[in-house]
PDB file of C-alpha atoms and ligand atoms in Angstrom:
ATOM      1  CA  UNK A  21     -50.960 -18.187  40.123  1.00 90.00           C
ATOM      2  CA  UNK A  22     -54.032 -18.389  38.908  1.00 97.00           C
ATOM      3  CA  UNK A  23     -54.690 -21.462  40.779  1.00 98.00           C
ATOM      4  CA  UNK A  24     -54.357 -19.900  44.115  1.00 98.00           C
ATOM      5  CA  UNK A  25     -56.883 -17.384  43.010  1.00 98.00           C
ATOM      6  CA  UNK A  26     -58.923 -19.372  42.126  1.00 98.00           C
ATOM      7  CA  UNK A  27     -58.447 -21.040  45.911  1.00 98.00           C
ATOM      8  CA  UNK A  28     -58.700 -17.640  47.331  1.00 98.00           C
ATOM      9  CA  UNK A  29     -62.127 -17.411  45.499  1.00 98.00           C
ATOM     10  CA  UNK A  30     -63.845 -21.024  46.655  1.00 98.00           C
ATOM     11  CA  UNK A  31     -62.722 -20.052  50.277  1.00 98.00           C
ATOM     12  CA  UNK A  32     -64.843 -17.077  49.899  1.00 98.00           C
ATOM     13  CA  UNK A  33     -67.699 -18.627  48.588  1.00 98.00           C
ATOM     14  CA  UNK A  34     -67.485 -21.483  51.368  1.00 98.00           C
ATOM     15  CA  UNK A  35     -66.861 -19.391  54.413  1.00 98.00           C
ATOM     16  CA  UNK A  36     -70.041 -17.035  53.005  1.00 98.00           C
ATOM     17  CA  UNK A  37     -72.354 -20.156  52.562  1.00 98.00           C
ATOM     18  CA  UNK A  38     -71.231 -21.121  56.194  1.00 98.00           C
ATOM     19  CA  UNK A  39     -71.511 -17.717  57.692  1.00 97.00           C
ATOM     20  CA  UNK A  40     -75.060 -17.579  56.335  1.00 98.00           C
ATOM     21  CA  UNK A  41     -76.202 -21.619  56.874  1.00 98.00           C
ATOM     22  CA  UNK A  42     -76.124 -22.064  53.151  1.00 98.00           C
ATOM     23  CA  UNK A  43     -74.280 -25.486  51.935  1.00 97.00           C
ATOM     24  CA  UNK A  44     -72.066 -24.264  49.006  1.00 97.00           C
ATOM     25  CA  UNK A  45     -72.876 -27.289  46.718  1.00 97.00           C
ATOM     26  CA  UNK A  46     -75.973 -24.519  46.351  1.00 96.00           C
ATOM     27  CA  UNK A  47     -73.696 -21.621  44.746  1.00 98.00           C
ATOM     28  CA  UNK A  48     -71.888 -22.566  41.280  1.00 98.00           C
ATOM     29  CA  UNK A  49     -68.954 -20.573  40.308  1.00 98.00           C
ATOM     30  CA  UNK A  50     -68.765 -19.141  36.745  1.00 99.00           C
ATOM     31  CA  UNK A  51     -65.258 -18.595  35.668  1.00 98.00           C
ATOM     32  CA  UNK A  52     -65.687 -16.141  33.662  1.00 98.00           C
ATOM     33  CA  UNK A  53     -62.771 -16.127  30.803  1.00 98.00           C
ATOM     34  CA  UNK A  54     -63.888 -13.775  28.104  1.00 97.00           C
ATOM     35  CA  UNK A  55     -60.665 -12.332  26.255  1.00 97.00           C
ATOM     36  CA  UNK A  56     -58.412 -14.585  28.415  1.00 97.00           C
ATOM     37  CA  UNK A  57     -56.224 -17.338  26.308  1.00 97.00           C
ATOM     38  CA  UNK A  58     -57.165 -20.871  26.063  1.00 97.00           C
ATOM     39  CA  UNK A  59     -54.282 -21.953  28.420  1.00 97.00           C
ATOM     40  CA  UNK A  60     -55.403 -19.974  30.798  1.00 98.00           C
ATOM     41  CA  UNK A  61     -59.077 -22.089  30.762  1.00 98.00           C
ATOM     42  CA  UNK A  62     -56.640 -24.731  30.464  1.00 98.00           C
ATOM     43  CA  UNK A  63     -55.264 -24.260  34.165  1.00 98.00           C
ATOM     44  CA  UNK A  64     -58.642 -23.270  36.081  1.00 98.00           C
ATOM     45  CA  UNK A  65     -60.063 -26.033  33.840  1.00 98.00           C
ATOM     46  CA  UNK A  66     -56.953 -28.803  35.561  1.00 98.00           C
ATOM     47  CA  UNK A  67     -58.343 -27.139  39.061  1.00 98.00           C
ATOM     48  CA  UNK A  68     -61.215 -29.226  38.516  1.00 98.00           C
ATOM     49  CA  UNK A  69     -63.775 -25.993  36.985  1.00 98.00           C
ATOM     50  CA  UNK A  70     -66.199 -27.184  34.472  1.00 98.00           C
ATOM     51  CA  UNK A  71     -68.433 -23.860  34.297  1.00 98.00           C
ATOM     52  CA  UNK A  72     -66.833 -20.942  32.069  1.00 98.00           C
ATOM     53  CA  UNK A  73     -68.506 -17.984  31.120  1.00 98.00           C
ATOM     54  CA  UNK A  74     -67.871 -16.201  28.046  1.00 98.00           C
ATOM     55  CA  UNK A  75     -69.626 -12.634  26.354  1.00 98.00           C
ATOM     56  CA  UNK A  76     -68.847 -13.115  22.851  1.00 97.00           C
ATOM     57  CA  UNK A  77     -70.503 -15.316  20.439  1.00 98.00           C
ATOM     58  CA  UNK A  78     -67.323 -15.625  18.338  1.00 98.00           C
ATOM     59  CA  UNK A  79     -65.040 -16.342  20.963  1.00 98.00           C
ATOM     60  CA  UNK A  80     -67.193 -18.622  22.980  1.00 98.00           C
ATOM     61  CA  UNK A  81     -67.815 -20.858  19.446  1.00 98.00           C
ATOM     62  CA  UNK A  82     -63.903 -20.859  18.907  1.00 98.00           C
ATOM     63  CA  UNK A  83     -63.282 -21.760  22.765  1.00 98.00           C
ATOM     64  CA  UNK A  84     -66.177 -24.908  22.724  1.00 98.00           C
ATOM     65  CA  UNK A  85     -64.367 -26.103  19.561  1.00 97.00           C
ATOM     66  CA  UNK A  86     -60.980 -26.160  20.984  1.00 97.00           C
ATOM     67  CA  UNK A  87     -61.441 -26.731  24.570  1.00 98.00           C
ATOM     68  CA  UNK A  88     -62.522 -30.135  26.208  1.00 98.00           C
ATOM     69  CA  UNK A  89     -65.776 -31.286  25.256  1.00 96.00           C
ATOM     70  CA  UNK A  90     -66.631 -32.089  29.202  1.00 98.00           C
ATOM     71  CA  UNK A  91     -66.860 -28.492  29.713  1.00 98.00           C
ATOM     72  CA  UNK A  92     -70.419 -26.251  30.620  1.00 98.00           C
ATOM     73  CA  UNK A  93     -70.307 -23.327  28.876  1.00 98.00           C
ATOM     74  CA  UNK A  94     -71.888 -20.313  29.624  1.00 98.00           C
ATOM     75  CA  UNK A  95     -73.122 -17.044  27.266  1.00 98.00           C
ATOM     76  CA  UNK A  96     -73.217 -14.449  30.251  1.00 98.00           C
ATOM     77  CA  UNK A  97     -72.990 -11.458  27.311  1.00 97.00           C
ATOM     78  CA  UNK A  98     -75.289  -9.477  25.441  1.00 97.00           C
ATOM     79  CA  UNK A  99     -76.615 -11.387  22.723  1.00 97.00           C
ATOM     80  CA  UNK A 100     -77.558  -9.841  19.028  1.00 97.00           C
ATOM     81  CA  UNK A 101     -80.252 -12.087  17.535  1.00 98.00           C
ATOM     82  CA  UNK A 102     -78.165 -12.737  14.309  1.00 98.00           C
ATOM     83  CA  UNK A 103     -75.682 -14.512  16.196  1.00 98.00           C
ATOM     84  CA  UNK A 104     -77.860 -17.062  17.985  1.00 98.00           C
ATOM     85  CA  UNK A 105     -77.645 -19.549  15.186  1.00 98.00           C
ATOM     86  CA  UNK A 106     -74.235 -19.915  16.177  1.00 98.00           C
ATOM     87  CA  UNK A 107     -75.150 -20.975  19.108  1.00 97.00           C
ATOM     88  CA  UNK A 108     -77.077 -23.145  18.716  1.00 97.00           C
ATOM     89  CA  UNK A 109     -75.163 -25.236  16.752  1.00 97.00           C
ATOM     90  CA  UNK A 110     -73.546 -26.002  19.891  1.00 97.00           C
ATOM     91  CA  UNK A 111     -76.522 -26.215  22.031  1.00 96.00           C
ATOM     92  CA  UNK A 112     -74.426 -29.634  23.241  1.00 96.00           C
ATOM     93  CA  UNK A 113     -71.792 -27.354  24.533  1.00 98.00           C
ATOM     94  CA  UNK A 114     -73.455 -24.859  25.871  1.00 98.00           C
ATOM     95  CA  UNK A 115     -75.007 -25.150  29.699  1.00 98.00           C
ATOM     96  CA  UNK A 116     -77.047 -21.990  29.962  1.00 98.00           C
ATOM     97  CA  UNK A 117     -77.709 -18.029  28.130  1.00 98.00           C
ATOM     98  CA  UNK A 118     -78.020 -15.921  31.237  1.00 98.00           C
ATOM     99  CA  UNK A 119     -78.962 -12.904  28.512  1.00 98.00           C
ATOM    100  CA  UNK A 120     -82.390 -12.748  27.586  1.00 98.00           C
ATOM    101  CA  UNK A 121     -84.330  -9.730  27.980  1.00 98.00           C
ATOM    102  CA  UNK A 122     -86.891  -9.426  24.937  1.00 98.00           C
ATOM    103  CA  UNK A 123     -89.361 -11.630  23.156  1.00 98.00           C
ATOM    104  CA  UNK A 124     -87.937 -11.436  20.154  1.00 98.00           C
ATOM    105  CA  UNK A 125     -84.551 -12.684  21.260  1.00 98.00           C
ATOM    106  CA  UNK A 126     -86.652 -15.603  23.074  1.00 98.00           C
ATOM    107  CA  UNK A 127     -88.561 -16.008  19.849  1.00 98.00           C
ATOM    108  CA  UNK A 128     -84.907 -16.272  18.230  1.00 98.00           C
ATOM    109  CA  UNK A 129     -83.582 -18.780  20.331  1.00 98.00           C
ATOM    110  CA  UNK A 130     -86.974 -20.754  20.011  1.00 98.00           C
ATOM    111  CA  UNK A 131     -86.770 -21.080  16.415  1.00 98.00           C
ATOM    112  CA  UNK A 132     -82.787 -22.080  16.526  1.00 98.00           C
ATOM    113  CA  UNK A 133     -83.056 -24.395  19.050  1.00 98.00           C
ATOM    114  CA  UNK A 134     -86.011 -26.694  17.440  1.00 98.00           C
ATOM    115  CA  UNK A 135     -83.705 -26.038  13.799  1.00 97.00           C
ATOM    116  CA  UNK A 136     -81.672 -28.120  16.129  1.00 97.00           C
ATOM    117  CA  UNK A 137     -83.859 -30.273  17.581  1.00 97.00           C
ATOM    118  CA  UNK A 138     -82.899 -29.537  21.120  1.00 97.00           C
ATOM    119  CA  UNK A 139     -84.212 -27.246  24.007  1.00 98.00           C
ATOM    120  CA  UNK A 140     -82.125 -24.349  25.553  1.00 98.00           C
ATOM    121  CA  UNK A 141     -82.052 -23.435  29.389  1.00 98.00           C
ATOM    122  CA  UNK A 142     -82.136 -19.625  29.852  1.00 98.00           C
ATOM    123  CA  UNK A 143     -82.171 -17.105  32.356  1.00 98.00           C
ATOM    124  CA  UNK A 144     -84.114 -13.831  32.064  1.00 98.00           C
ATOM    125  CA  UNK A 145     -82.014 -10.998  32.558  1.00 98.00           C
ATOM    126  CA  UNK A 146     -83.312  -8.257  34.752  1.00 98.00           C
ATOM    127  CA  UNK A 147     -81.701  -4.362  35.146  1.00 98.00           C
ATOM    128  CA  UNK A 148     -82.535  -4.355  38.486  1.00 96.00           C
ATOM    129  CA  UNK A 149     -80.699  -0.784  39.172  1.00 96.00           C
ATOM    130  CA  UNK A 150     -82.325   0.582  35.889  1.00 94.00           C
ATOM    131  CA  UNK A 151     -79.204   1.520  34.295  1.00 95.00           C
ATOM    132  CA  UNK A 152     -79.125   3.288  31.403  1.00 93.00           C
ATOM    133  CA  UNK A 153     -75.902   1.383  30.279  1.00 92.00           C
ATOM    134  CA  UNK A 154     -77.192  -1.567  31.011  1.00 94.00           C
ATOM    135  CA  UNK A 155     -79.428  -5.011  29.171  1.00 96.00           C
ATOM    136  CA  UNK A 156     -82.092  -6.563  30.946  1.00 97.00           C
ATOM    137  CA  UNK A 157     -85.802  -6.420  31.320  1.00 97.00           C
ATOM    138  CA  UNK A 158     -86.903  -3.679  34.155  1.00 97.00           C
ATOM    139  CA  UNK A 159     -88.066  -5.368  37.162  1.00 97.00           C
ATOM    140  CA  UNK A 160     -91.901  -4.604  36.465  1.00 97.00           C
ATOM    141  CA  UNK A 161     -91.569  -6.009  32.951  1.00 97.00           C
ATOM    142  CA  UNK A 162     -90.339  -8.919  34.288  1.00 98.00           C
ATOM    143  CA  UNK A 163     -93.580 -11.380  34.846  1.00 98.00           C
ATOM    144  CA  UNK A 164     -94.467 -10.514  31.753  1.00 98.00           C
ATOM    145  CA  UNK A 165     -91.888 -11.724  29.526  1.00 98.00           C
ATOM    146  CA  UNK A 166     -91.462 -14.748  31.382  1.00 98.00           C
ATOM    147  CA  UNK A 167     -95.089 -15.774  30.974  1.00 98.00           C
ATOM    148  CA  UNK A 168     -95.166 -15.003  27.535  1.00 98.00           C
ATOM    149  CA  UNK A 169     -91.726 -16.790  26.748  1.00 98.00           C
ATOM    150  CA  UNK A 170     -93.105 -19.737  28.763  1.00 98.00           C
ATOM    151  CA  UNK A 171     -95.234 -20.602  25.638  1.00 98.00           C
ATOM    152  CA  UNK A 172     -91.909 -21.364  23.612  1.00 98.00           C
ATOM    153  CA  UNK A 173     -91.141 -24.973  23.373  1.00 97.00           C
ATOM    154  CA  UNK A 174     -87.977 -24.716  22.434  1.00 98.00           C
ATOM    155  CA  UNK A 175     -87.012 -22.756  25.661  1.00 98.00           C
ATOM    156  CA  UNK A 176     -86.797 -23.816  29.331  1.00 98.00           C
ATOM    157  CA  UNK A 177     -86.446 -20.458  31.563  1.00 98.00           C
ATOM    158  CA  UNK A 178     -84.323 -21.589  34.641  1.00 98.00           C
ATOM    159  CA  UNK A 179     -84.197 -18.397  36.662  1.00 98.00           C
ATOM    160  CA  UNK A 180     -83.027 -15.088  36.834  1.00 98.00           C
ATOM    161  CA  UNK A 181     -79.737 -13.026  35.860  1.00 98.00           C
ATOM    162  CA  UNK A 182     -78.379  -9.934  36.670  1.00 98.00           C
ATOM    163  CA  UNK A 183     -75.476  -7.642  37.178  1.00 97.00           C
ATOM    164  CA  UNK A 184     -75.570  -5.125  39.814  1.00 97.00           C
ATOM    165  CA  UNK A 185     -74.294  -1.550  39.594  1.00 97.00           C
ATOM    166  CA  UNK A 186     -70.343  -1.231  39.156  1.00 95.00           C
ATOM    167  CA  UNK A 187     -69.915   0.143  43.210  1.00 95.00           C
ATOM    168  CA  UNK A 188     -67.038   0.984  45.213  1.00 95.00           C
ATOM    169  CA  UNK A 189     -68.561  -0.652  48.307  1.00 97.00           C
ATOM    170  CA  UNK A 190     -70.145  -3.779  47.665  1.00 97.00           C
ATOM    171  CA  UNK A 191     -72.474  -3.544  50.369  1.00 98.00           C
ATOM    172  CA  UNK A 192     -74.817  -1.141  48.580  1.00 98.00           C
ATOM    173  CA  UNK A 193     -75.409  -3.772  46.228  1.00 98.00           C
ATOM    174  CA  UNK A 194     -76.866  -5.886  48.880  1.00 98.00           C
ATOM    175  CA  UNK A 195     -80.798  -3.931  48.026  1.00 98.00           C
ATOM    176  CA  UNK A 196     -80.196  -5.271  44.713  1.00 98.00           C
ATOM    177  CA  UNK A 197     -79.825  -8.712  44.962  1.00 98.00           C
ATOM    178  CA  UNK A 198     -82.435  -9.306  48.018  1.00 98.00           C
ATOM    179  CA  UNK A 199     -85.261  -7.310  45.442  1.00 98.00           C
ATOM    180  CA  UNK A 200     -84.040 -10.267  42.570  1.00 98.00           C
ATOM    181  CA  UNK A 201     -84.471 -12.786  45.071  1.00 98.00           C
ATOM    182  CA  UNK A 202     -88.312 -11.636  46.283  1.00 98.00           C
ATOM    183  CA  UNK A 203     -88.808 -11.468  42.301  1.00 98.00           C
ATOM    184  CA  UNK A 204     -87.740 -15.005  42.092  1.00 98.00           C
ATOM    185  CA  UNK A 205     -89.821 -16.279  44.704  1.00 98.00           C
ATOM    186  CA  UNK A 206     -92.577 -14.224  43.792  1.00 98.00           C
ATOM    187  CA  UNK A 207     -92.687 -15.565  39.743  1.00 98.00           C
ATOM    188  CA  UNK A 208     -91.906 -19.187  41.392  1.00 98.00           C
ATOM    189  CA  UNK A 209     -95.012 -18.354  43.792  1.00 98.00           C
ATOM    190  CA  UNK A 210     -97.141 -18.457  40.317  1.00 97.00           C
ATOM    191  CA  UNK A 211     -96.703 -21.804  39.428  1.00 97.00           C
ATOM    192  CA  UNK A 212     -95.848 -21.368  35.363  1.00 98.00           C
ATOM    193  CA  UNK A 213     -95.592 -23.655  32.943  1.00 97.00           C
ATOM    194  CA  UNK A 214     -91.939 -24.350  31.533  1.00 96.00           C
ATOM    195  CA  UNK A 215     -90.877 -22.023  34.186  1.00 98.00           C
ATOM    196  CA  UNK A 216     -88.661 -22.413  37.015  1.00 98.00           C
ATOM    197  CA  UNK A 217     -86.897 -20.483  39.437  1.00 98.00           C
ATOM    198  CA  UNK A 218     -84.037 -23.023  40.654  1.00 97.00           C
ATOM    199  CA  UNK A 219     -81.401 -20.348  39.520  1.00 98.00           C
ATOM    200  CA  UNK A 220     -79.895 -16.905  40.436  1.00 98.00           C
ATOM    201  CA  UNK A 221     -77.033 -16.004  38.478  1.00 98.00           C
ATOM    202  CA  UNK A 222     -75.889 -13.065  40.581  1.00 98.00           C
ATOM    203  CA  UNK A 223     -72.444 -11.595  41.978  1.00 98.00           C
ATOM    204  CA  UNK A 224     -69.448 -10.925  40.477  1.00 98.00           C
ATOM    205  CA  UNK A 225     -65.622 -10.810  41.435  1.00 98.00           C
ATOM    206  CA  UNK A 226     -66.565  -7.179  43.170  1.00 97.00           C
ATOM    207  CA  UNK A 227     -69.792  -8.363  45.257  1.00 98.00           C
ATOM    208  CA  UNK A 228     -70.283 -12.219  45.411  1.00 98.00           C
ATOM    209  CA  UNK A 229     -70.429 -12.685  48.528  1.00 98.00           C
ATOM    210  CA  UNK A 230     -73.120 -10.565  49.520  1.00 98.00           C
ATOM    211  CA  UNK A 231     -75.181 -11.993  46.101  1.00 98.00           C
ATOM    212  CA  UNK A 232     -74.664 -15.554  47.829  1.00 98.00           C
ATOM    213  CA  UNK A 233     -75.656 -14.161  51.156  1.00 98.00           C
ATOM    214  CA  UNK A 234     -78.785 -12.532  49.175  1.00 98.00           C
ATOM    215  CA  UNK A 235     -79.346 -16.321  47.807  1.00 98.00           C
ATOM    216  CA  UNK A 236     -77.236 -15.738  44.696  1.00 98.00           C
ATOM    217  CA  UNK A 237     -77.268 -20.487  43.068  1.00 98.00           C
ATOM    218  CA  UNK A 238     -74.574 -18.561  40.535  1.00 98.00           C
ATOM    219  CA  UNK A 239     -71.726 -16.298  40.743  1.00 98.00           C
ATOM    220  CA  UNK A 240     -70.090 -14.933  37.729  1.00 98.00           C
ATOM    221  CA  UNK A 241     -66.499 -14.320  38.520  1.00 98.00           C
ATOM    222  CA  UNK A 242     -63.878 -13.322  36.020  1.00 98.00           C
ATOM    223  CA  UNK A 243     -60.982 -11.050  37.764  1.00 98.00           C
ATOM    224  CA  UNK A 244     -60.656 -12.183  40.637  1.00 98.00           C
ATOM    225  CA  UNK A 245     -59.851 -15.532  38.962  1.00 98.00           C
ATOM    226  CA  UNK A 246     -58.084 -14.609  36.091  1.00 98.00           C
ATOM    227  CA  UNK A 247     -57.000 -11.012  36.820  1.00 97.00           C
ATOM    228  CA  UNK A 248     -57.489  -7.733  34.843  1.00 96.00           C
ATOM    229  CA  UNK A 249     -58.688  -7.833  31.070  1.00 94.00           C
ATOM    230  CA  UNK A 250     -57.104  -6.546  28.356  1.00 86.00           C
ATOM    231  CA  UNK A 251     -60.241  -5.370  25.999  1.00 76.00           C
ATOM    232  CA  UNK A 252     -57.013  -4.410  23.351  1.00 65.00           C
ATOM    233  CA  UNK A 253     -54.800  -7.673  23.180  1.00 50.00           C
ATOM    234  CA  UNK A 254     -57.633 -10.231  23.358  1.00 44.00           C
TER     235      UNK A 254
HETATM  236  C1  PLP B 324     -67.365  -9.720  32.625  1.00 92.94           C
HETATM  237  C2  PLP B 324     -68.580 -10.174  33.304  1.00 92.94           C
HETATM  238  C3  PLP B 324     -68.531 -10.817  34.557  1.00 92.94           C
HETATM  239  C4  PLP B 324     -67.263 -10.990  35.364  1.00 92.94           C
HETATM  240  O1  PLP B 324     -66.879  -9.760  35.879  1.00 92.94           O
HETATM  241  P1  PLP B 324     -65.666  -9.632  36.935  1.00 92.94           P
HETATM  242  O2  PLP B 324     -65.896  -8.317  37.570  1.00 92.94           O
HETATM  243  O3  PLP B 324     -64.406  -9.680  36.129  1.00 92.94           O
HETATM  244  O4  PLP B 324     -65.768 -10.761  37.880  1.00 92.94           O
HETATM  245  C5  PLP B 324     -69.720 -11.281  35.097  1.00 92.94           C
HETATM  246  N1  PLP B 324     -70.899 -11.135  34.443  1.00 92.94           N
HETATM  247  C6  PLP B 324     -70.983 -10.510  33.256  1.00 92.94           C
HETATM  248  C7  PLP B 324     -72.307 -10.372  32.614  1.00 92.94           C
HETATM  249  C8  PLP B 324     -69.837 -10.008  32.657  1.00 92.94           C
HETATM  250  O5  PLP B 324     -69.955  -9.374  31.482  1.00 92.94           O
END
């Protein structure tokens, strides 16, 4: 079962890279598996899916130690700075944090990863609909965060991440994802140090598509691969 969702969701992703000229070797899928059971990474994992996404630093440190060690993983959640040591310690494991939004959590990750001798790829998060509920650096704060996180050897910022607004018709998040992409291009345009713009973690199981017809590199898709969560019975 979850196989052919999983199908259902690289058609998808192909036939929206066609439609649009992209090649989708350019899009990555996230599976994201946060609160779902190890066999269940187990089966998207035998589909040939090496990228999971997970929220929670206890769960995703449980997951890396019992699932194979071939596997990228990826901290899509909000991350608390007292947890970063954590991971870190399995900086090996761990492909990307799509989550930071201050300097202090940079600063954090900074001093973790060099305790571990290693550098860490991160995205900046961005709250590009300015949502109350929601993490992320505003969209005019970005440029500066990134250039002052730049300076932090123990970091390599990768791109941009964000999650649009929760929307009934996916379409309206379409505004969204084109204004992260002219923010991409436009840092890029600067030409910073230890900064690149390669990646656009963007799209979820509700609005992919139109985040890989924005230019979305990364979708993060959890239901429509793994169904519904159960926040209770995790
Ligand atoms: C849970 C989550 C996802 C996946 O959401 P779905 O709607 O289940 O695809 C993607 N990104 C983030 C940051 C998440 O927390």
């Amino acid at each position: 079962m979850l196989a052919e969702n999983l199908k259902t969701v690289q058609k998808n992703i192909a036939e929206t890279c066609k439609r649009v000229g992209r090649d989708p070797s350019e899009v990555t899928l996230v599976a994201v598996s946060k609160t779902k059971p190890e066999s269940d990474i187990q089966e998207i994992y035998g589909q040939g899916i090496r990228d999971f996404g997970e929220n929670y630093v206890q769960e995703l440190v449980e997951k890396i130690d019992h699932m194979p060690n071939d596997i990228r993983w990826h901290m899509i959640g909000h991350l608390q700075r007292n947890k970063v040591k954590y991971l870190a310690r399995k900086a090996a494991s761990i492909a990307l944090i799509h989550s930071v939004d201050t300097y202090r959590l940079a600063e954090e990750i900074n001093i973790q990863a060099k305790k571990n001798k290693t550098v860490i790829d991160i995205l900046v998060e961005v709250n590009i609909a300015d949502e109350g509920s929601k993490f992320g650096t505003s969209k005019e704060d970005a440029l500066t965060l990134i250039q002052d996180i730049a300076s932090l050897d123990g970091i390599h910022i990768r791109g941009l991440m964000t999650s649009a607004p929760n929307v009934k018709n996916a379409e309206e998040n379409r505004t969204y994802f084109r204004a992260i992409k002219a923010l991409a291009v436009d840092i890029n345009s600067r030409n910073i140090d230890n900064v690149e713009m390669d990646i656009l973690s963007m799209g979820m199981t509700n609005d992919y598509q139109i985040a890989i017809e924005e230019g979305a590199t990364m979708v993060r898709v959890g239901t429509a691969i793994f169904g519904a969560r159960n926040y209770q019975k995790k």
